[in-house]
Amino acid sequence: FNMTEFGGDTGRAGPSIFFSAGEVSGDFQASHLARAVLRQAPSARLYGCGGEKMSASGVDVRLQTSQFGYVGLRESLRFKKPVVAAHRKIKTILREERPDLAVLVDGERFNKPLIEIFHREQIPFVYYFVPQVLFWGRWRTRHIAARARLVMPAFPDELEIFRRKGARAEWLGHPFLDIVQADEDPENCLRQAGLDPTRPIVALMPGSRWQEIENFGPILFETARRLQASRPSLQFILPVAGAHLLIRLQQLLGACGMADEVRIVTENSYSFLSRCSLVLLSSGTATLETALLGIPMVVFYRVCPLTFMAAMLLVNSRYIAMPNILLAAPVVPELIQDQFTVERLEAEAGRLLDDPALLLEVRRRLAEIPALLGVRGVLERAAAAVLREANSTYHVGADAEVVQ
């Protein structure tokens, strides 16, 4: 990469880029993109709204917004007022410190109103890790395509969907190819956490949204209690998606009598997960992370009946778990709505744990997924694209100042 082109070695300040993430998964994706941007252009100024991971990656987070994730109509009511207040604050920040470029990351529910704000303020933006439209709600592409300077979808088939709506779009591969890998020695991590590497480990992942923790946590933890009662050799870990969820998760574990039986993981989660025999998790991006680690899973989800009925009118897929969607087959079990009970989850988990041949077959099928997602180097390519767009605006602004 030409660092001079991106403002890295010119002796002058680099472009300013506003990042926006409105839930935990967006905060995570934005943090990795931000690090890649700063590797290529250390003088770039990154600021915006998000969470702790963005802050740790070098983004000046002016507003905490990663806690605003939700799914469903009724579920949105809890966040309506704080989200509106956040958008108002962001508008003020943008007017006081106008960026050369904005980067929206994931989280359509939070980021969609910002599209109009950027349009009115004439601030160019790119949409990175754009909300998935391949499987449901393709009509959503129109609004994004009409406003974004560049759209970067995560899946190749979404490229033409956006282009047909008039978007300038580039598919660079899925960023999880670069991100999902054990970052520390797994065995050492297990021992330091008081776990026995020779015994089977099951990961419990209720989700990263408040509604998921509250609705899925009790079922998931009671299932773990029953599995341990019938299979005493099992060990359990609970990777925590965000620090703001920790206290509530501890309370729910205590209510199920599992506080001392489940090891809470706050870092090096991929290293821990890579040694798991099975993961029990809610549907979402974590299913793809788990698949890339090659770990069998049981996937569950439940929303209020009204939300579910509305979703069924929009969904273009027979499945909800990303591994099943990508492989076009029921490779991992899915428990949806009324199917998601302690009894069913325990039965599906037990069926996998007690059948080594079945676990091996699931792992074999999951190994097909990386080839569907592109090639590594996604983050560096995405960062170069972001800097290309920011740099063009940055130089226009700089030239205008010289003329004046």
Coordinates of C-alpha atoms in Angstrom, one line a residue:
F1 CA 0.0 0.0 0.0
N2 CA 1.2 3.5 -0.8
M3 CA 1.2 5.2 2.6
T4 CA 1.8 8.7 1.1
E5 CA -1.4 8.3 -0.9
F6 CA -3.3 7.7 2.3
G7 CA -1.8 10.6 4.2
G8 CA 0.5 8.4 6.3
D9 CA 3.8 10.1 5.4
T10 CA 2.9 13.5 4.0
G11 CA 3.8 15.5 7.1
R12 CA 0.2 16.7 7.4
A13 CA -2.8 15.4 9.2
G14 CA -4.7 12.5 7.6
P15 CA -8.4 12.3 6.9
S16 CA -11.0 12.2 9.7
I17 CA -13.4 9.2 9.6
F18 CA -16.6 8.9 11.7
F19 CA -17.5 5.3 12.6
S20 CA -21.0 4.2 13.8
A21 CA -21.9 0.9 15.4
G22 CA -25.2 0.4 17.2
E23 CA -24.8 -3.0 18.7
V24 CA -22.2 -5.4 20.1
S25 CA -21.5 -7.2 16.8
G26 CA -21.0 -3.9 14.9
D27 CA -18.7 -2.7 17.6
F28 CA -16.6 -5.8 17.1
Q29 CA -16.5 -5.6 13.3
A30 CA -15.8 -1.8 13.4
S31 CA -12.9 -2.4 15.9
H32 CA -11.1 -4.7 13.5
L33 CA -11.6 -2.4 10.5
A34 CA -10.4 0.6 12.5
R35 CA -7.2 -1.2 13.4
A36 CA -6.6 -2.0 9.7
V37 CA -7.2 1.6 8.8
L38 CA -4.7 2.8 11.3
R39 CA -2.1 0.3 10.2
Q40 CA -2.3 1.8 6.7
A41 CA -2.8 5.4 7.7
P42 CA -1.5 6.1 11.3
S43 CA -2.3 9.8 10.9
A44 CA -6.0 9.2 10.2
R45 CA -8.4 10.5 12.9
L46 CA -11.1 8.0 13.8
Y47 CA -14.0 9.0 16.0
G48 CA -17.7 8.1 16.4
C49 CA -20.1 6.1 18.3
G50 CA -19.8 2.4 19.4
G51 CA -18.4 0.5 22.3
E52 CA -15.5 -0.7 24.3
K53 CA -13.9 -2.7 21.4
M54 CA -13.8 0.3 19.1
S55 CA -12.3 2.4 21.8
A56 CA -9.6 -0.2 22.4
S57 CA -8.8 -0.2 18.7
G58 CA -8.0 3.5 18.5
V59 CA -11.4 5.0 17.8
D60 CA -12.3 8.1 19.9
V61 CA -15.7 6.9 21.0
R62 CA -17.8 9.9 21.8
L63 CA -21.0 8.1 22.5
Q64 CA -21.7 4.5 23.8
T65 CA -24.2 2.9 21.5
S66 CA -23.2 -0.8 21.3
Q67 CA -25.9 -1.7 23.8
F68 CA -28.8 -0.7 21.5
G69 CA -29.1 -4.1 19.6
Y70 CA -32.6 -5.6 19.5
V71 CA -34.8 -7.8 17.2
G72 CA -38.5 -7.2 16.7
L73 CA -41.2 -4.6 16.9
R74 CA -42.2 -4.9 20.5
E75 CA -38.6 -5.3 21.6
S76 CA -37.7 -1.9 20.0
L77 CA -39.8 0.1 22.5
R78 CA -37.2 -0.3 25.2
F79 CA -34.6 1.6 23.2
K80 CA -36.8 4.2 21.3
K81 CA -36.0 7.2 23.5
P82 CA -32.3 6.5 24.1
V83 CA -31.7 5.8 20.4
V84 CA -33.5 9.0 19.4
A85 CA -31.3 10.9 21.9
A86 CA -28.2 9.3 20.5
H87 CA -29.1 10.3 16.9
R88 CA -29.6 13.8 18.1
K89 CA -26.2 13.8 19.8
I90 CA -24.5 12.4 16.7
K91 CA -26.0 15.1 14.6
T92 CA -24.4 17.7 16.9
I93 CA -21.1 15.9 16.8
L94 CA -21.1 15.8 13.0
R95 CA -21.9 19.5 12.7
E96 CA -19.2 20.5 15.2
E97 CA -16.6 18.1 13.7
R98 CA -17.4 17.3 10.2
P99 CA -15.7 14.1 9.0
D100 CA -14.3 13.5 5.5
L101 CA -16.1 10.2 5.5
A102 CA -18.5 8.2 7.6
V103 CA -18.4 4.4 8.0
L104 CA -21.6 2.6 9.0
V105 CA -21.0 -0.9 10.4
D106 CA -23.7 -3.5 10.6
G107 CA -26.7 -2.6 12.9
E108 CA -29.2 -1.4 10.4
R109 CA -31.8 -0.5 13.0
F110 CA -29.5 2.0 14.6
N111 CA -27.7 3.1 11.5
K112 CA -30.6 3.6 9.1
P113 CA -31.7 7.0 10.4
L114 CA -28.1 8.2 10.1
I115 CA -28.2 7.7 6.4
E116 CA -30.6 10.6 6.1
I117 CA -28.6 12.7 8.5
F118 CA -25.5 12.1 6.3
H119 CA -27.4 12.9 3.2
R120 CA -28.8 16.2 4.5
E121 CA -25.4 17.2 5.9
Q122 CA -23.7 16.1 2.6
I123 CA -21.3 13.8 4.4
P124 CA -20.3 10.9 2.2
F125 CA -20.5 7.4 3.8
V126 CA -19.7 3.8 3.1
Y127 CA -21.6 0.9 4.5
Y128 CA -19.3 -1.9 5.7
F129 CA -20.6 -5.3 6.8
V130 CA -23.9 -4.1 5.3
P131 CA -27.0 -5.7 6.7
Q132 CA -27.7 -9.1 5.1
V133 CA -30.2 -8.8 2.3
L134 CA -29.6 -12.1 0.6
F135 CA -31.9 -14.1 2.9
W136 CA -34.6 -11.6 3.7
G137 CA -35.8 -8.1 3.0
R138 CA -34.2 -7.3 -0.3
W139 CA -36.3 -4.2 -0.5
R140 CA -34.0 -2.7 2.2
T141 CA -31.2 -2.3 -0.4
R142 CA -32.9 0.6 -2.2
H143 CA -32.5 3.1 0.6
I144 CA -28.8 2.2 1.2
A145 CA -28.0 2.0 -2.5
A146 CA -29.4 5.4 -3.2
R147 CA -27.3 7.2 -0.6
A148 CA -24.0 5.3 0.1
R149 CA -20.9 6.2 -1.8
L150 CA -19.7 2.6 -1.4
V151 CA -21.4 -0.6 -0.1
M152 CA -19.2 -3.5 1.1
P153 CA -21.4 -6.7 1.6
A154 CA -20.1 -9.7 3.5
F155 CA -21.4 -12.3 1.0
P156 CA -20.7 -12.5 -2.7
D157 CA -24.3 -13.0 -3.9
E158 CA -25.3 -9.7 -2.3
L159 CA -23.0 -7.8 -4.6
E160 CA -25.4 -8.0 -7.6
I161 CA -28.4 -7.4 -5.4
F162 CA -27.0 -4.0 -4.4
R163 CA -25.7 -3.2 -7.9
R164 CA -29.1 -3.8 -9.4
K165 CA -30.4 -1.1 -7.1
G166 CA -27.8 1.3 -8.4
A167 CA -25.2 1.0 -5.6
R168 CA -21.5 1.2 -6.1
A169 CA -20.6 -2.0 -4.4
E170 CA -17.4 -4.1 -3.8
W171 CA -17.2 -7.6 -2.4
L172 CA -13.8 -8.1 -0.7
G173 CA -14.5 -11.3 1.2
H174 CA -15.9 -12.0 4.6
P175 CA -13.9 -10.3 7.4
F176 CA -14.3 -13.4 9.7
L177 CA -11.7 -15.1 7.5
D178 CA -9.1 -12.7 9.0
I179 CA -10.6 -12.5 12.5
V180 CA -11.7 -15.9 13.5
Q181 CA -8.7 -17.9 14.8
A182 CA -7.3 -18.9 18.1
D183 CA -5.2 -16.0 19.3
E184 CA -3.5 -17.7 22.3
D185 CA -2.5 -21.3 23.0
P186 CA -5.9 -23.0 23.7
E187 CA -4.5 -25.6 26.2
N188 CA -2.8 -22.9 28.2
C189 CA -6.0 -20.8 28.2
L190 CA -8.0 -23.8 29.5
R191 CA -5.6 -24.6 32.3
Q192 CA -5.4 -20.9 33.4
A193 CA -9.2 -20.9 33.6
G194 CA -9.2 -24.0 35.8
L195 CA -10.5 -26.3 33.0
D196 CA -9.2 -29.8 32.2
P197 CA -8.1 -30.0 28.5
T198 CA -8.8 -33.8 28.5
R199 CA -12.5 -33.4 29.4
P200 CA -15.2 -32.3 26.9
I201 CA -16.2 -28.6 27.0
V202 CA -19.6 -27.1 25.9
A203 CA -19.9 -23.4 25.2
L204 CA -23.0 -21.5 26.2
M205 CA -23.8 -18.4 24.1
P206 CA -27.2 -16.9 24.7
G207 CA -26.5 -13.8 22.5
S208 CA -25.3 -10.2 22.7
R209 CA -28.6 -8.4 23.0
W210 CA -30.4 -7.7 26.3
Q211 CA -33.6 -9.4 25.1
E212 CA -31.5 -12.5 24.2
I213 CA -29.9 -12.7 27.6
E214 CA -33.2 -12.3 29.4
N215 CA -35.2 -14.7 27.2
F216 CA -32.6 -17.4 26.3
G217 CA -30.3 -17.4 29.4
P218 CA -32.6 -19.3 31.8
I219 CA -33.4 -22.0 29.2
L220 CA -29.8 -22.4 28.2
F221 CA -28.4 -22.5 31.7
E222 CA -31.0 -25.0 32.9
T223 CA -30.1 -27.2 29.9
A224 CA -26.5 -27.0 31.0
R225 CA -27.4 -28.1 34.5
R226 CA -29.3 -31.1 33.2
L227 CA -26.5 -32.1 30.8
Q228 CA -24.0 -32.0 33.6
A229 CA -26.2 -34.0 35.9
S230 CA -26.3 -36.8 33.2
R231 CA -22.8 -36.4 32.0
P232 CA -20.6 -35.4 34.9
S233 CA -17.4 -35.1 32.8
L234 CA -18.8 -32.1 30.9
Q235 CA -17.3 -28.6 31.5
F236 CA -19.0 -25.4 30.5
I237 CA -17.7 -22.0 29.3
L238 CA -19.7 -18.8 28.7
P239 CA -18.0 -16.3 26.4
V240 CA -19.3 -12.8 27.2
A241 CA -20.0 -10.6 24.2
G242 CA -19.9 -7.3 26.1
A243 CA -18.9 -6.1 29.6
H244 CA -22.4 -4.5 30.1
L245 CA -23.9 -8.0 30.0
L246 CA -21.7 -9.6 32.6
I247 CA -23.6 -8.8 35.9
R248 CA -26.9 -10.0 34.5
L249 CA -25.4 -13.2 33.2
Q250 CA -23.9 -13.9 36.6
Q251 CA -27.3 -13.4 38.2
L252 CA -29.0 -15.8 35.8
L253 CA -26.3 -18.4 36.3
G254 CA -26.7 -18.1 40.1
A255 CA -30.5 -18.5 39.8
C256 CA -29.9 -21.8 38.0
G257 CA -27.4 -23.0 40.5
M258 CA -24.6 -23.0 37.8
A259 CA -22.5 -20.0 39.0
D260 CA -19.7 -22.3 40.1
E261 CA -20.0 -24.7 37.2
V262 CA -19.7 -22.3 34.3
R263 CA -16.4 -20.5 33.5
I264 CA -17.0 -17.0 32.2
V265 CA -14.7 -16.0 29.3
T266 CA -14.0 -12.4 28.6
E267 CA -11.0 -12.6 26.4
N268 CA -9.3 -15.1 24.0
S269 CA -12.8 -16.5 23.3
Y270 CA -11.7 -18.1 20.0
S271 CA -9.0 -20.0 21.8
F272 CA -11.5 -21.4 24.2
L273 CA -14.1 -22.1 21.6
S274 CA -11.6 -23.9 19.4
R275 CA -11.3 -26.7 22.0
C276 CA -15.1 -27.1 22.5
S277 CA -16.9 -30.3 21.6
L278 CA -20.2 -28.4 21.1
V279 CA -21.6 -24.9 21.3
L280 CA -25.2 -24.1 22.2
L281 CA -25.9 -20.6 20.8
S282 CA -28.5 -18.2 19.6
S283 CA -28.8 -17.5 15.9
G284 CA -26.6 -14.7 14.7
T285 CA -23.1 -13.9 13.5
A286 CA -21.7 -16.2 16.2
T287 CA -22.9 -19.2 14.3
L288 CA -20.6 -18.3 11.4
E289 CA -17.7 -17.7 13.9
T290 CA -18.3 -21.1 15.4
A291 CA -18.5 -22.8 12.0
L292 CA -15.2 -21.3 10.9
L293 CA -13.6 -22.8 14.0
G294 CA -15.1 -26.1 12.9
I295 CA -17.2 -26.7 16.1
P296 CA -20.6 -28.5 16.0
M297 CA -23.5 -26.5 17.4
V298 CA -27.1 -26.4 18.2
V299 CA -28.8 -23.1 17.2
F300 CA -31.9 -21.6 18.8
Y301 CA -34.0 -18.4 18.6
R302 CA -37.3 -17.1 19.7
V303 CA -39.1 -13.8 19.3
C304 CA -42.6 -12.6 20.1
P305 CA -45.3 -14.3 17.8
L306 CA -46.1 -11.0 15.9
T307 CA -42.4 -10.4 15.1
F308 CA -42.1 -14.0 13.9
M309 CA -45.1 -13.8 11.7
A310 CA -43.8 -10.6 10.1
A311 CA -40.3 -12.2 9.6
M312 CA -41.8 -15.2 7.8
L313 CA -43.3 -12.9 5.2
L314 CA -39.8 -11.5 4.4
V315 CA -37.4 -14.4 4.8
N316 CA -36.1 -16.1 1.7
S317 CA -34.4 -19.0 3.4
R318 CA -35.5 -22.3 4.9
Y319 CA -32.9 -21.9 7.7
I320 CA -31.9 -19.4 10.3
A321 CA -28.4 -20.6 11.1
M322 CA -25.8 -19.2 8.8
P323 CA -23.9 -22.5 8.4
N324 CA -27.1 -24.2 7.2
I325 CA -27.9 -21.2 4.9
L326 CA -24.5 -21.3 3.3
L327 CA -24.5 -25.1 2.9
A328 CA -28.1 -25.2 1.9
A329 CA -28.6 -28.2 4.2
P330 CA -29.6 -28.8 7.9
V331 CA -26.1 -29.5 9.0
V332 CA -26.6 -28.1 12.5
P333 CA -29.9 -28.5 14.5
E334 CA -32.1 -25.4 14.7
L335 CA -34.7 -24.9 17.5
I336 CA -37.1 -22.0 16.5
Q337 CA -39.9 -20.5 18.5
D338 CA -41.9 -23.2 20.5
Q339 CA -39.2 -25.8 19.6
F340 CA -36.8 -24.0 21.8
T341 CA -37.3 -25.6 25.2
V342 CA -35.0 -27.1 27.8
E343 CA -36.1 -30.6 26.8
R344 CA -35.5 -30.2 23.1
L345 CA -32.2 -28.4 23.6
E346 CA -31.0 -31.1 26.0
A347 CA -32.1 -33.8 23.6
E348 CA -30.3 -32.3 20.6
A349 CA -27.1 -31.5 22.6
G350 CA -27.1 -35.0 24.0
R351 CA -27.6 -36.6 20.6
L352 CA -24.5 -34.9 19.3
L353 CA -22.4 -35.4 22.4
D354 CA -23.1 -39.1 22.5
D355 CA -22.4 -39.7 18.8
P356 CA -18.7 -39.1 17.9
A357 CA -19.3 -40.1 14.3
L358 CA -22.1 -37.5 13.9
L359 CA -19.8 -34.8 15.4
L360 CA -17.1 -35.7 13.0
E361 CA -19.6 -35.5 10.0
V362 CA -20.7 -32.1 11.2
R363 CA -17.1 -30.9 11.4
R364 CA -16.5 -32.2 7.9
R365 CA -19.4 -30.2 6.5
L366 CA -18.4 -27.1 8.4
A367 CA -15.0 -27.3 6.8
E368 CA -16.6 -26.5 3.4
I369 CA -17.6 -23.0 4.6
P370 CA -14.3 -21.0 4.4
A371 CA -14.0 -21.5 0.6
L372 CA -17.4 -19.8 0.2
L373 CA -16.3 -16.6 1.9
G374 CA -13.4 -15.5 -0.2
V375 CA -9.7 -15.3 0.7
R376 CA -7.9 -13.8 3.6
G377 CA -6.7 -10.2 3.6
V378 CA -10.3 -8.9 3.7
L379 CA -9.6 -6.3 6.5
E380 CA -6.6 -4.8 4.7
R381 CA -8.6 -4.6 1.4
A382 CA -11.6 -3.0 3.2
A383 CA -9.3 -0.5 5.0
A384 CA -7.7 0.5 1.7
A385 CA -11.2 1.0 0.2
V386 CA -12.3 3.2 3.2
L387 CA -9.1 5.2 3.0
R388 CA -9.5 5.7 -0.8
E389 CA -12.9 7.2 -0.3
A390 CA -11.9 9.3 2.7
N391 CA -8.7 10.5 1.0
S392 CA -10.6 11.7 -2.1
T393 CA -12.9 13.9 0.1
Y394 CA -10.0 14.9 2.3
H395 CA -8.0 16.2 -0.6
V396 CA -11.0 18.1 -2.0
G397 CA -11.4 19.8 1.3
A398 CA -7.7 20.6 1.6
D399 CA -7.6 22.0 -1.9
A400 CA -10.6 24.2 -1.2
E401 CA -8.8 25.7 1.8
V402 CA -5.8 26.5 -0.2
V403 CA -7.9 28.4 -2.8
Q404 CA -9.6 30.4 -0.2

